[in-house]
Coordinates of C-alpha atoms in Angstrom, one line a residue:
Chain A
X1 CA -59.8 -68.2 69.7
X2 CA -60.2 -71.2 72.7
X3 CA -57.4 -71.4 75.3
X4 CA -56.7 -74.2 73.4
X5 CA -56.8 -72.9 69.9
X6 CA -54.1 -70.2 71.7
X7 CA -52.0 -73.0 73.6
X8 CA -51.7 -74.9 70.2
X9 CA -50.6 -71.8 68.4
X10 CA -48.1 -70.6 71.0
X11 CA -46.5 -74.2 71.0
X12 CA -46.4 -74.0 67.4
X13 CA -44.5 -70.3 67.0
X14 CA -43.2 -69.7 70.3
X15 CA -41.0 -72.9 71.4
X16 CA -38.9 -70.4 72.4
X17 CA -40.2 -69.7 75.0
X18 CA -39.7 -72.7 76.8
X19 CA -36.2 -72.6 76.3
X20 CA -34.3 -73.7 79.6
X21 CA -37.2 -75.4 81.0
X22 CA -40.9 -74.9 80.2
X23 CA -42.3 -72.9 83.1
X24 CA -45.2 -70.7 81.2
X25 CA -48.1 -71.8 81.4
X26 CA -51.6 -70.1 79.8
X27 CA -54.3 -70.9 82.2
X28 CA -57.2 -68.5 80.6
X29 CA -58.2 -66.5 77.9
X30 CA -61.5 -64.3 78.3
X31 CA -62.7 -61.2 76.9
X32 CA -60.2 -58.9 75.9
X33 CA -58.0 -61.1 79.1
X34 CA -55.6 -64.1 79.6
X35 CA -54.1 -65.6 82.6
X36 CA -50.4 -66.7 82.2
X37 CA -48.6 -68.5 84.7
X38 CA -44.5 -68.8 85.4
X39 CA -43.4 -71.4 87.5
X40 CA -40.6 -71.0 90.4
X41 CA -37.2 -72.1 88.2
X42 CA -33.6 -71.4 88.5
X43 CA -32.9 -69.8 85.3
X44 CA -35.9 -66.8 86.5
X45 CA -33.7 -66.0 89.5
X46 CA -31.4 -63.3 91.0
X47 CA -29.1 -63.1 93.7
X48 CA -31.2 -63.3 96.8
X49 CA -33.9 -65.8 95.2
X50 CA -36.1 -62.9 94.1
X51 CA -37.6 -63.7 90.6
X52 CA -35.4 -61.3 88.0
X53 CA -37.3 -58.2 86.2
X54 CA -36.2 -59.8 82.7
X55 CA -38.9 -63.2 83.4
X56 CA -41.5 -60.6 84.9
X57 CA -41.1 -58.8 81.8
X58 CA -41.3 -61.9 79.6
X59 CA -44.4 -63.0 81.4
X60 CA -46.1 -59.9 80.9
X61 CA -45.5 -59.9 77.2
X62 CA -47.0 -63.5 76.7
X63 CA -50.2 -62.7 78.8
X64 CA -50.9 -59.5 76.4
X65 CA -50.0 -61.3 73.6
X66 CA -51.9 -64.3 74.4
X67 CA -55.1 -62.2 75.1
X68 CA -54.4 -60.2 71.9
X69 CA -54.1 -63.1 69.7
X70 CA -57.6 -64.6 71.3
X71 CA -59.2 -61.6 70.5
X72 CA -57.3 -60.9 66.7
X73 CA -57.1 -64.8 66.1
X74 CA -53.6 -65.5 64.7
X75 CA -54.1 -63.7 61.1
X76 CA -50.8 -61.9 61.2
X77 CA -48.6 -61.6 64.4
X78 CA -49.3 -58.5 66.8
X79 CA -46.1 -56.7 67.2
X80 CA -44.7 -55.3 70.2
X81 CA -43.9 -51.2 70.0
X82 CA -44.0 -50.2 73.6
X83 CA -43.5 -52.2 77.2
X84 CA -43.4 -50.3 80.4
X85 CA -42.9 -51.7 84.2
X86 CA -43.0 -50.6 87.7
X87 CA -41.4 -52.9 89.9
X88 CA -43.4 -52.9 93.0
X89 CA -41.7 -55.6 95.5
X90 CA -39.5 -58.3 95.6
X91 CA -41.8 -61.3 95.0
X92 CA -39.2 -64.2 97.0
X93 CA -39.0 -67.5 96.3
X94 CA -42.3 -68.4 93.9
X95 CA -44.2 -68.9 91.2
X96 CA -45.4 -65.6 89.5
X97 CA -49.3 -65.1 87.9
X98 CA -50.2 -62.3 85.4
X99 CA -53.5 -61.2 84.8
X100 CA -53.5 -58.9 81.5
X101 CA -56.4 -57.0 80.2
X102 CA -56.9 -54.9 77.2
X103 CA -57.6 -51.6 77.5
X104 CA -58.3 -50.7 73.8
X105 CA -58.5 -53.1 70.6
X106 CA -58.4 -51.1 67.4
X107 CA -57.6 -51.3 64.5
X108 CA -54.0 -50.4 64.7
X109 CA -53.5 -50.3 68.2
X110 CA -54.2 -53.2 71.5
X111 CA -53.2 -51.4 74.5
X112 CA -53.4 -53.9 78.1
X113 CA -51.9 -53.7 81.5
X114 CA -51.2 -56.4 83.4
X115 CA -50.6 -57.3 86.9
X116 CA -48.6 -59.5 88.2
X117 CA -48.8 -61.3 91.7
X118 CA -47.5 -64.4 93.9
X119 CA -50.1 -67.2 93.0
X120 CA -53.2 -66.8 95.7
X121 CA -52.1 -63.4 96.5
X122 CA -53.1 -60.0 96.0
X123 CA -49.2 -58.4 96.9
X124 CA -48.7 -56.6 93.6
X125 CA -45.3 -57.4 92.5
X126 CA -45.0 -55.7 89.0
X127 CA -47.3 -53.4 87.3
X128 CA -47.0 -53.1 83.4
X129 CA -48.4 -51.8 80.0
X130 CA -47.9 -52.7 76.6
X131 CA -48.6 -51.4 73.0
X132 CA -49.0 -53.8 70.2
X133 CA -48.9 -52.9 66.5
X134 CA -52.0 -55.1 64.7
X135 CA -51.0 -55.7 61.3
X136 CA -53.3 -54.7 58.1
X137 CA -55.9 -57.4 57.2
X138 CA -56.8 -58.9 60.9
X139 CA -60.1 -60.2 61.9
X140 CA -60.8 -58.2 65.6
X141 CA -63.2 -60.1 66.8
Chain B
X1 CA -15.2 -49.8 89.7
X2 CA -13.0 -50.6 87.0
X3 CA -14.2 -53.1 84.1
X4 CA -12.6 -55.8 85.4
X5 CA -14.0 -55.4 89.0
X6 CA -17.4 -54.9 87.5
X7 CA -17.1 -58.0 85.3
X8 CA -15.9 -60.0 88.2
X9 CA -19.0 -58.8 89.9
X10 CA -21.4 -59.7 87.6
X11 CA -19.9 -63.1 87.6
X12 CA -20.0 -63.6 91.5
X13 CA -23.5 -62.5 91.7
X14 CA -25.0 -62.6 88.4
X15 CA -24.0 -66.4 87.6
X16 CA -28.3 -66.4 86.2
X17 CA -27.4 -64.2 83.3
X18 CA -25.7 -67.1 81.7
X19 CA -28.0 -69.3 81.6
X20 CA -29.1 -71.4 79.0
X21 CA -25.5 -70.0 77.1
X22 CA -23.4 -67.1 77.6
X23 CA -24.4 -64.7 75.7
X24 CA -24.5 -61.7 77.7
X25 CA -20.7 -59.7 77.8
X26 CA -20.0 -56.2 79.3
X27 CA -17.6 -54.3 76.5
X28 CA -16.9 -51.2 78.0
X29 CA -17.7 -48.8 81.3
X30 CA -17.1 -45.2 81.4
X31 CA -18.2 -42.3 83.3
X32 CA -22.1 -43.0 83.4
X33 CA -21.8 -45.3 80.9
X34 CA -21.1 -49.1 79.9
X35 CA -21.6 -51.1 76.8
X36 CA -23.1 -54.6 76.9
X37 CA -23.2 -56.9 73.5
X38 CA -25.5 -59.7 73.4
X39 CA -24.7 -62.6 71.4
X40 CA -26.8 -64.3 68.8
X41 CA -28.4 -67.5 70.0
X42 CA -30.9 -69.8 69.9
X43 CA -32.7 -68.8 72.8
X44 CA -32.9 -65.1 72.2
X45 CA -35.5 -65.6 69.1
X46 CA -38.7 -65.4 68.1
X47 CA -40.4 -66.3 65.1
X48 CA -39.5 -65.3 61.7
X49 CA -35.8 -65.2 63.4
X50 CA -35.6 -61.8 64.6
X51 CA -34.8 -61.0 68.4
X52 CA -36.9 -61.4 71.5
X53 CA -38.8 -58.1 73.2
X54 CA -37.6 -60.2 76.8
X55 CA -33.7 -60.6 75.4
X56 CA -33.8 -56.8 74.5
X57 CA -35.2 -56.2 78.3
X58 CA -33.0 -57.8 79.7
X59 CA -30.0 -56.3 77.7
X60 CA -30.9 -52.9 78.8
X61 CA -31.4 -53.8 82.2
X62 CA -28.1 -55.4 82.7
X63 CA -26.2 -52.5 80.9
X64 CA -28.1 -49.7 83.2
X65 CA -27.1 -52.0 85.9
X66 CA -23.5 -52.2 85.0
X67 CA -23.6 -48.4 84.5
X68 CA -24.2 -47.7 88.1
X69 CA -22.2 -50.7 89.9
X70 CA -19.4 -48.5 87.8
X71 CA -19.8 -45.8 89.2
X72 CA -21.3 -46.7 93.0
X73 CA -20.2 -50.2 94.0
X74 CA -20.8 -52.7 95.3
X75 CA -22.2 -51.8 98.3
X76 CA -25.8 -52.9 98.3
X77 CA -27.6 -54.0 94.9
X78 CA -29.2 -51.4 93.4
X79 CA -32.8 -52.0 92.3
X80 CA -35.0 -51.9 89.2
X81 CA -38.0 -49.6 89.8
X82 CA -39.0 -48.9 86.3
X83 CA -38.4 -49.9 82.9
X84 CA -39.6 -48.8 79.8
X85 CA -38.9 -49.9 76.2
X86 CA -40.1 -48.2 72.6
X87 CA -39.3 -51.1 70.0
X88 CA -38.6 -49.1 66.6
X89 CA -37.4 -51.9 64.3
X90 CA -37.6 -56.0 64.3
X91 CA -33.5 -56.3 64.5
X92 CA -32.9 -59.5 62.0
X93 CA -30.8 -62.1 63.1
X94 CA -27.7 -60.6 64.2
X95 CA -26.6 -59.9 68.0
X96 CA -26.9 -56.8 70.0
X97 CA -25.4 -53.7 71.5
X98 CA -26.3 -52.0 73.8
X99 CA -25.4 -48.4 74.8
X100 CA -26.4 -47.4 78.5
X101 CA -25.9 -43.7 79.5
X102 CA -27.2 -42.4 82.9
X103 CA -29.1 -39.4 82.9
X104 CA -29.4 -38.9 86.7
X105 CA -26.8 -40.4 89.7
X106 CA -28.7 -39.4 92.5
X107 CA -28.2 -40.6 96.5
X108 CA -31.9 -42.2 95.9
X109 CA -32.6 -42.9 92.6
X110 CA -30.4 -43.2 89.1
X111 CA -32.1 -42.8 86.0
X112 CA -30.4 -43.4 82.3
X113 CA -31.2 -44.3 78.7
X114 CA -30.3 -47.2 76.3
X115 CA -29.7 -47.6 73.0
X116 CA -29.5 -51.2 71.1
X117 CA -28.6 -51.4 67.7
X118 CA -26.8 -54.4 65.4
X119 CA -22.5 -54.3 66.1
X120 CA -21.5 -51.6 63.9
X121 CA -24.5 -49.9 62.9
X122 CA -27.1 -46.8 63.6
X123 CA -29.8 -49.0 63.0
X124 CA -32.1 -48.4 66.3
X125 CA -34.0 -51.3 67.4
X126 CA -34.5 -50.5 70.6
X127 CA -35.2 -47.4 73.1
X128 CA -34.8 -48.0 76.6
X129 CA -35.1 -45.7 79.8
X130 CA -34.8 -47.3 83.5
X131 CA -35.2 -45.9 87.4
X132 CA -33.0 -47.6 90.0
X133 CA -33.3 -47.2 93.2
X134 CA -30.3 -47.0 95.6
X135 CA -30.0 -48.6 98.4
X136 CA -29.0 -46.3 101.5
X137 CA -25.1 -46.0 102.3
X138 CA -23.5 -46.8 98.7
X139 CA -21.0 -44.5 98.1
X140 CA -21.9 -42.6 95.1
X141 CA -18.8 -41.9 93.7
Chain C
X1 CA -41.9 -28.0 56.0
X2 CA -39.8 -25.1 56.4
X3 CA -39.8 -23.1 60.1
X4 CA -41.8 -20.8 58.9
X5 CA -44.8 -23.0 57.3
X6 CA -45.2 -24.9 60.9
X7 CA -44.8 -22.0 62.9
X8 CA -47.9 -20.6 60.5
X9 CA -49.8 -24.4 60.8
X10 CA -49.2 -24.2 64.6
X11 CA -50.3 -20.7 65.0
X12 CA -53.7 -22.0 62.8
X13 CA -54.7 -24.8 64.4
X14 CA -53.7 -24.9 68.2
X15 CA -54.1 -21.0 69.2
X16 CA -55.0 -23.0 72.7
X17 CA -51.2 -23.6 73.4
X18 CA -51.1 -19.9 73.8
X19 CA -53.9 -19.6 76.0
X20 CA -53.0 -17.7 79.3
X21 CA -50.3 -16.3 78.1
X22 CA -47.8 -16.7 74.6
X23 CA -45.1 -18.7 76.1
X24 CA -44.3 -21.6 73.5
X25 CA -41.9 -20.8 71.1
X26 CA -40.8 -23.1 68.3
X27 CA -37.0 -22.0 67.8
X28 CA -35.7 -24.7 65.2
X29 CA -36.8 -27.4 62.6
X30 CA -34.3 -29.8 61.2
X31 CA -34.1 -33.4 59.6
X32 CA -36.2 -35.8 62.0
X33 CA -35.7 -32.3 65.0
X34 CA -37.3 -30.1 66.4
X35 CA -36.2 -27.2 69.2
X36 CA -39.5 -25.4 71.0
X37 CA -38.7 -23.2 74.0
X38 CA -41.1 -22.6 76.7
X39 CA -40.7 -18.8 78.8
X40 CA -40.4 -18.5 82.4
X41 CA -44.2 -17.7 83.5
X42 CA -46.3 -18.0 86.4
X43 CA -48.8 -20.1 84.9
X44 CA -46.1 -22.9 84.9
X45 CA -45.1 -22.9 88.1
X46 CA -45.3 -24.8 91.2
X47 CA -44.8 -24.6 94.9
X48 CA -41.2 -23.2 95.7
X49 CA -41.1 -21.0 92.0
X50 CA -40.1 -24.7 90.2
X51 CA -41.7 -25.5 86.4
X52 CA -44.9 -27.9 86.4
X53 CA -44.9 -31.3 85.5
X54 CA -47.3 -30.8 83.5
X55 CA -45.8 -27.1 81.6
X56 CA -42.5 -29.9 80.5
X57 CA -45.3 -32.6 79.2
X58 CA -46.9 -29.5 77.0
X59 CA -43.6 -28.7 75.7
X60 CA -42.0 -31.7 74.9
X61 CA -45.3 -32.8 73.4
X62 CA -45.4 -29.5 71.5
X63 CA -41.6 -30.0 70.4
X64 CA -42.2 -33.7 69.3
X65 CA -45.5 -33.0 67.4
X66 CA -43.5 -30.2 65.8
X67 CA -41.0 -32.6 65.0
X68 CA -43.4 -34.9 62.8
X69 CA -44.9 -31.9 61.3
X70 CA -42.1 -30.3 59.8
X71 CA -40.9 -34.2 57.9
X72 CA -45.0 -35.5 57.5
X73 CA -46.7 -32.1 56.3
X74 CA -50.1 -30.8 57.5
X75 CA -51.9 -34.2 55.8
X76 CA -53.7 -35.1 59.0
X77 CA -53.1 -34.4 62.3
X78 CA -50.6 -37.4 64.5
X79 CA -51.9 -38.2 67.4
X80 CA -50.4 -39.1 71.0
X81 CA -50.5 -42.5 72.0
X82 CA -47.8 -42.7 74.3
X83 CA -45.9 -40.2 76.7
X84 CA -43.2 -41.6 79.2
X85 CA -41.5 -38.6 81.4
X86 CA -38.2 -39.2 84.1
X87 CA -38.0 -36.2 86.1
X88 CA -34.6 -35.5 86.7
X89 CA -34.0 -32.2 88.5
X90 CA -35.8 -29.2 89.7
X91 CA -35.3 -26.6 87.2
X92 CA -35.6 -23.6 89.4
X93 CA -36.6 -20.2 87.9
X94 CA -36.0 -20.4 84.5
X95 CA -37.2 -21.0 80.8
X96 CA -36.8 -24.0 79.6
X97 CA -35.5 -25.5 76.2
X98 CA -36.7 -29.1 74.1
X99 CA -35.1 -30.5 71.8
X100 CA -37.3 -33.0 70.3
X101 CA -34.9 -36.3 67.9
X102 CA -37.2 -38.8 66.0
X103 CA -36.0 -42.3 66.5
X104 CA -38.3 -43.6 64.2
X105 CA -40.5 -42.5 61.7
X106 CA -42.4 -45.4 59.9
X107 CA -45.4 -45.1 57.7
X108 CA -48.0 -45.9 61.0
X109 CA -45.7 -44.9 64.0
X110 CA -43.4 -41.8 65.1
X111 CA -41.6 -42.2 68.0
X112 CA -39.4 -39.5 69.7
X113 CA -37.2 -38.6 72.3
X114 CA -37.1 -35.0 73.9
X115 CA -34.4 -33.6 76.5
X116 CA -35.5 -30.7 78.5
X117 CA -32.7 -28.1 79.8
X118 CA -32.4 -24.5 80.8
X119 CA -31.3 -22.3 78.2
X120 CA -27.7 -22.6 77.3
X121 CA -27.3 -25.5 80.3
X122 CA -26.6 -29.2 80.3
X123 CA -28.5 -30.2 83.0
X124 CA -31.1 -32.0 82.3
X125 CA -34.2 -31.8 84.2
X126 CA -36.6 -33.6 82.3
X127 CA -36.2 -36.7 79.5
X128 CA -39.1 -38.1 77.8
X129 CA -40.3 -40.2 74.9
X130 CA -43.4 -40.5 72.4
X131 CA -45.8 -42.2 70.4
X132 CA -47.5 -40.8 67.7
X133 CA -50.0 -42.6 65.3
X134 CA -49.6 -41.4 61.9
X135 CA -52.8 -41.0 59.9
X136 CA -53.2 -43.4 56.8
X137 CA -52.8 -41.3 53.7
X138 CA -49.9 -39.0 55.0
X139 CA -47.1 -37.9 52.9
X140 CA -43.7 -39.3 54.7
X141 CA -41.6 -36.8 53.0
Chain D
X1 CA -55.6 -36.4 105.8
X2 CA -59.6 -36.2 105.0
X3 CA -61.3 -34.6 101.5
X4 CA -61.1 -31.2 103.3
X5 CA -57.8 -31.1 104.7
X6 CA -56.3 -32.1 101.2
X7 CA -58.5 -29.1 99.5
X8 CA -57.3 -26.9 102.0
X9 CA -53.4 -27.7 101.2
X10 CA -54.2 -27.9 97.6
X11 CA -55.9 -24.6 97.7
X12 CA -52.7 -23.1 100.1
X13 CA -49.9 -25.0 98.3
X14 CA -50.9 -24.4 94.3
X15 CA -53.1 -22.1 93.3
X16 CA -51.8 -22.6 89.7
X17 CA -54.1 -25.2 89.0
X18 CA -56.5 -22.9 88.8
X19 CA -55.0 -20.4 86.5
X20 CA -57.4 -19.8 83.3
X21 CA -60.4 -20.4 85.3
X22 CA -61.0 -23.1 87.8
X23 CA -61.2 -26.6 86.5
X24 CA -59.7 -29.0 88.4
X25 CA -62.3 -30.6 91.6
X26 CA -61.0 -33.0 94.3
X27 CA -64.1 -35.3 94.5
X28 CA -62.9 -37.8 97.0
X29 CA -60.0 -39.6 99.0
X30 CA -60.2 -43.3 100.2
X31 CA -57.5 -45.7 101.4
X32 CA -54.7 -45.4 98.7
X33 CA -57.3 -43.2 95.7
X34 CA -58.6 -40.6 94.9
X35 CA -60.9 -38.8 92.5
X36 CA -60.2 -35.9 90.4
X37 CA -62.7 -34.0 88.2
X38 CA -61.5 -31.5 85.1
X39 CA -64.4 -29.4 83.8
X40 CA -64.9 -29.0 80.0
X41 CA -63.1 -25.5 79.3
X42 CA -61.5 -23.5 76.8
X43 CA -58.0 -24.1 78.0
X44 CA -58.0 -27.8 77.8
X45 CA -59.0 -28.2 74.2
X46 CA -57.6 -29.2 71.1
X47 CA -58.1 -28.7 67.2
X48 CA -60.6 -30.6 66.3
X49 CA -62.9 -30.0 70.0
X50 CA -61.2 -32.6 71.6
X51 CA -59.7 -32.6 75.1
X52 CA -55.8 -31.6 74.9
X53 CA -53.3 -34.5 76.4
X54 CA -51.4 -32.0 78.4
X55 CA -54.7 -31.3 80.0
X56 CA -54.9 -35.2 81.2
X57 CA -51.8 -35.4 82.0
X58 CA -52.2 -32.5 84.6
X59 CA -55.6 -34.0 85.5
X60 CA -54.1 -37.9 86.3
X61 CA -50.4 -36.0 88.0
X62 CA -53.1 -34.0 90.5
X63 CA -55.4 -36.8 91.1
X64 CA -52.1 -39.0 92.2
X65 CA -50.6 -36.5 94.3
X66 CA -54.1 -36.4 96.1
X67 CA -54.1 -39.6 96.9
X68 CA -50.1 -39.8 98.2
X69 CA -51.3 -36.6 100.2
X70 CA -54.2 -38.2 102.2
X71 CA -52.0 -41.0 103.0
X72 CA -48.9 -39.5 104.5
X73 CA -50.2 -36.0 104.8
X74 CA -48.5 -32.6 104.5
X75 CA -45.2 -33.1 105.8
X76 CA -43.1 -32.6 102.8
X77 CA -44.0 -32.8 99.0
X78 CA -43.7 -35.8 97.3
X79 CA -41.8 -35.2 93.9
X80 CA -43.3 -36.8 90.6
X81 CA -39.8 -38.9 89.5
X82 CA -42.0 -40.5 86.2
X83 CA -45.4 -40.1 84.5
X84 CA -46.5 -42.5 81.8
X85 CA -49.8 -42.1 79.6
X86 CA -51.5 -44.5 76.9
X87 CA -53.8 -42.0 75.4
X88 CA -56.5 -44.4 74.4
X89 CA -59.3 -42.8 72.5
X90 CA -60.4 -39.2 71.8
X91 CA -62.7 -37.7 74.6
X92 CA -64.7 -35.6 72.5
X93 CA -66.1 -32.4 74.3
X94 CA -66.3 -33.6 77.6
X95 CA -65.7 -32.8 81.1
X96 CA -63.2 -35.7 82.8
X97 CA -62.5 -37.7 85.6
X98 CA -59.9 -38.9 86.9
X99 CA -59.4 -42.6 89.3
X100 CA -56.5 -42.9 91.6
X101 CA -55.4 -45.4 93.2
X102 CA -51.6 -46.1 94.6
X103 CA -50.3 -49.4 94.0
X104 CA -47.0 -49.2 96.3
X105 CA -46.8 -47.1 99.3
X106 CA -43.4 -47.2 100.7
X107 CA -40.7 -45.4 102.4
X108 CA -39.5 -43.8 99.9
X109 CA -41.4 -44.1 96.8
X110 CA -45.3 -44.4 95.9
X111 CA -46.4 -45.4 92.3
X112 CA -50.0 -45.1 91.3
X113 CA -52.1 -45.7 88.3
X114 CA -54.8 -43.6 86.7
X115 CA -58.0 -44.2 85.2
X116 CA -59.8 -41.4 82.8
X117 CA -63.2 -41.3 81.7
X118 CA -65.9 -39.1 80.9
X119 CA -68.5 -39.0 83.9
X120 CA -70.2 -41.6 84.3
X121 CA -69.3 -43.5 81.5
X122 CA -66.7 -46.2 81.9
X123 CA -64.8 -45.6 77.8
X124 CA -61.3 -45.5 79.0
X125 CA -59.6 -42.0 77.9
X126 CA -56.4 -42.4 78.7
X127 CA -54.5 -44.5 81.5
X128 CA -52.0 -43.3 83.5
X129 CA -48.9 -44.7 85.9
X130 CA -46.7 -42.3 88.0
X131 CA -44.1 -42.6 90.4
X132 CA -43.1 -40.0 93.2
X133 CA -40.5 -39.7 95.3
X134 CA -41.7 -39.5 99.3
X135 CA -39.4 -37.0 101.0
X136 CA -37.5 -38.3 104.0
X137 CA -39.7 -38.0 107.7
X138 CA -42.9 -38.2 106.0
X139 CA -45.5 -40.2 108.5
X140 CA -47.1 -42.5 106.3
X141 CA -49.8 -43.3 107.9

């Protein structure tokens, strides 16, 4: 799938996720990679202005999702079965960007990492890994 | 700290957790324990009605948290250094308990387990562990 | 299975987990359990006489993939896709003892806790949890 | 500490890697990595010819503690607090390697992630994260 065959399927099934304020943002899909963005907002925040684990973990599941789906297509939804973070240093006051990548597409399986960063920065803020379940009958492309 | 100390807490410096609804409520601590429910809503769904992975994350992070402002303090916020989540079954649309236990109260680092299942049942949906770090001085109690 | 039959499936096909030495010990089978032990022996030792990381990820790997066994059969072989360890304590000198629950066991998926203790001690030195793709074709029993 | 002090220490401080025959090579250290090579042997296999995860899981825990030991040297141990593996396809009969590379070096915790292959191929085996606890007075240099 195109970014924008992604964008207009996330808008579709995931309105969700701009509930309080739209602040993601998918900025690229590639092979077996996406690019999701989270803007600064007040309802990512903890005491101190530092941007809560809960968002970082949110924005790590849409960017492996996003590049899952525009690898699978959107034949059946992939289902989540195992998230893991390191939290690596307190990113301040900003926007966050995660860059996932898929370490294995099978036919069961899509296993990615992604890293997560200050936009225009290299400071590693969160490190994660997810497992998603593909159901029966998808098209890996 | 007793529940109604930690509660007050969370409200003082937590005011985030609420937003977009309340939703979140601390039930119970104990000794290396607490109990957080998580109410149904709106903005803790995904497609098809069932929970969000990111409201399930932060569930367990806020009852690990609550687990060791129980039994530390609050002096100085302890600090989410890992997380990781096993999703075993998509939860339906009901709310959420969640049962944090600490496996570890050490003068660095804390480490416990979470369970989240429906109000009243066995059901898992959910597997959490988390590593906090803690900040020098607290008095572990 | 009974005990006995995985004991005699174990013995069969993974003679390696004996190699340097007979040391694992599968004590227990139960409903969605399993107890392995693992002797005290210098081949799983570190610096300072403590256990290996890596001597707890062989047993609670063992203890989990028994586990499976005894409820799935010997119809295909699971395989580990995820392993998450906390290190808790130092265990010292000693033996150790898993006890291996299945949280979930779905017709693609296992996954599993396992607590690692001394013999006949509560303290936990070691929790961790597992993935294990099922084959297609096994008998869920 | 260069290639040859950190052999030299490994050598002193755990000659139980080496028990069963010597496997386990320290290729190189570099600013925050290091590369560690596992022969094909005997001991490391599973039913079926394939490499055992236990094996890994030894092979990405040295190849981290490598690379935390050329950065702040010998003063103290570090202490592995969490290991997580996504065991990503079967390795076949195959001598390993092993990519380190730290992604936080701080005070008092270093996490790391872990890249397996076969030699010189780049089909990801399994991927690794781990977290260690840095003793107090280490010179992290």
């Amino acid at each position: 799938m195109s970014l924008a065959d992604v964008l207009a399927f996330l808008e579709s099934e995931f309105p969700q996720m701009h509930h309080g304020g739209r602040t993601f943002h998918l900025e690229a899909v590639g092979p077996l990679s996406a690019r999701m963005r989270m803007d600064h907002h007040e309802r990512h925040l903890r005491p101190g202005g530092t941007i809560s684990g809960p968002s970082m973990m949110a924005l790590a599941d849409l960017a492996l999702y996003a590049a899952i789906l525009a690898q699978i297509g959107p034949v059946g939804l992939a289902v989540t079965t195992n998230l893991s973070f390191n939290f690596l240093r307190r990113p301040g006051t900003t926007g966050l960007v995660a860059e996932a990548r898929l370490l294995k597409l099978g036919r069961r399986l899509a296993v990615g990492e992604v890293l997560i960063t200050p936009p225009a920065s290299d400071d590693l803020v969160c490190h994660a890994t997810g497992t998603y379940s593909i159901p029966p009958g998808s098209a890996v492309s």
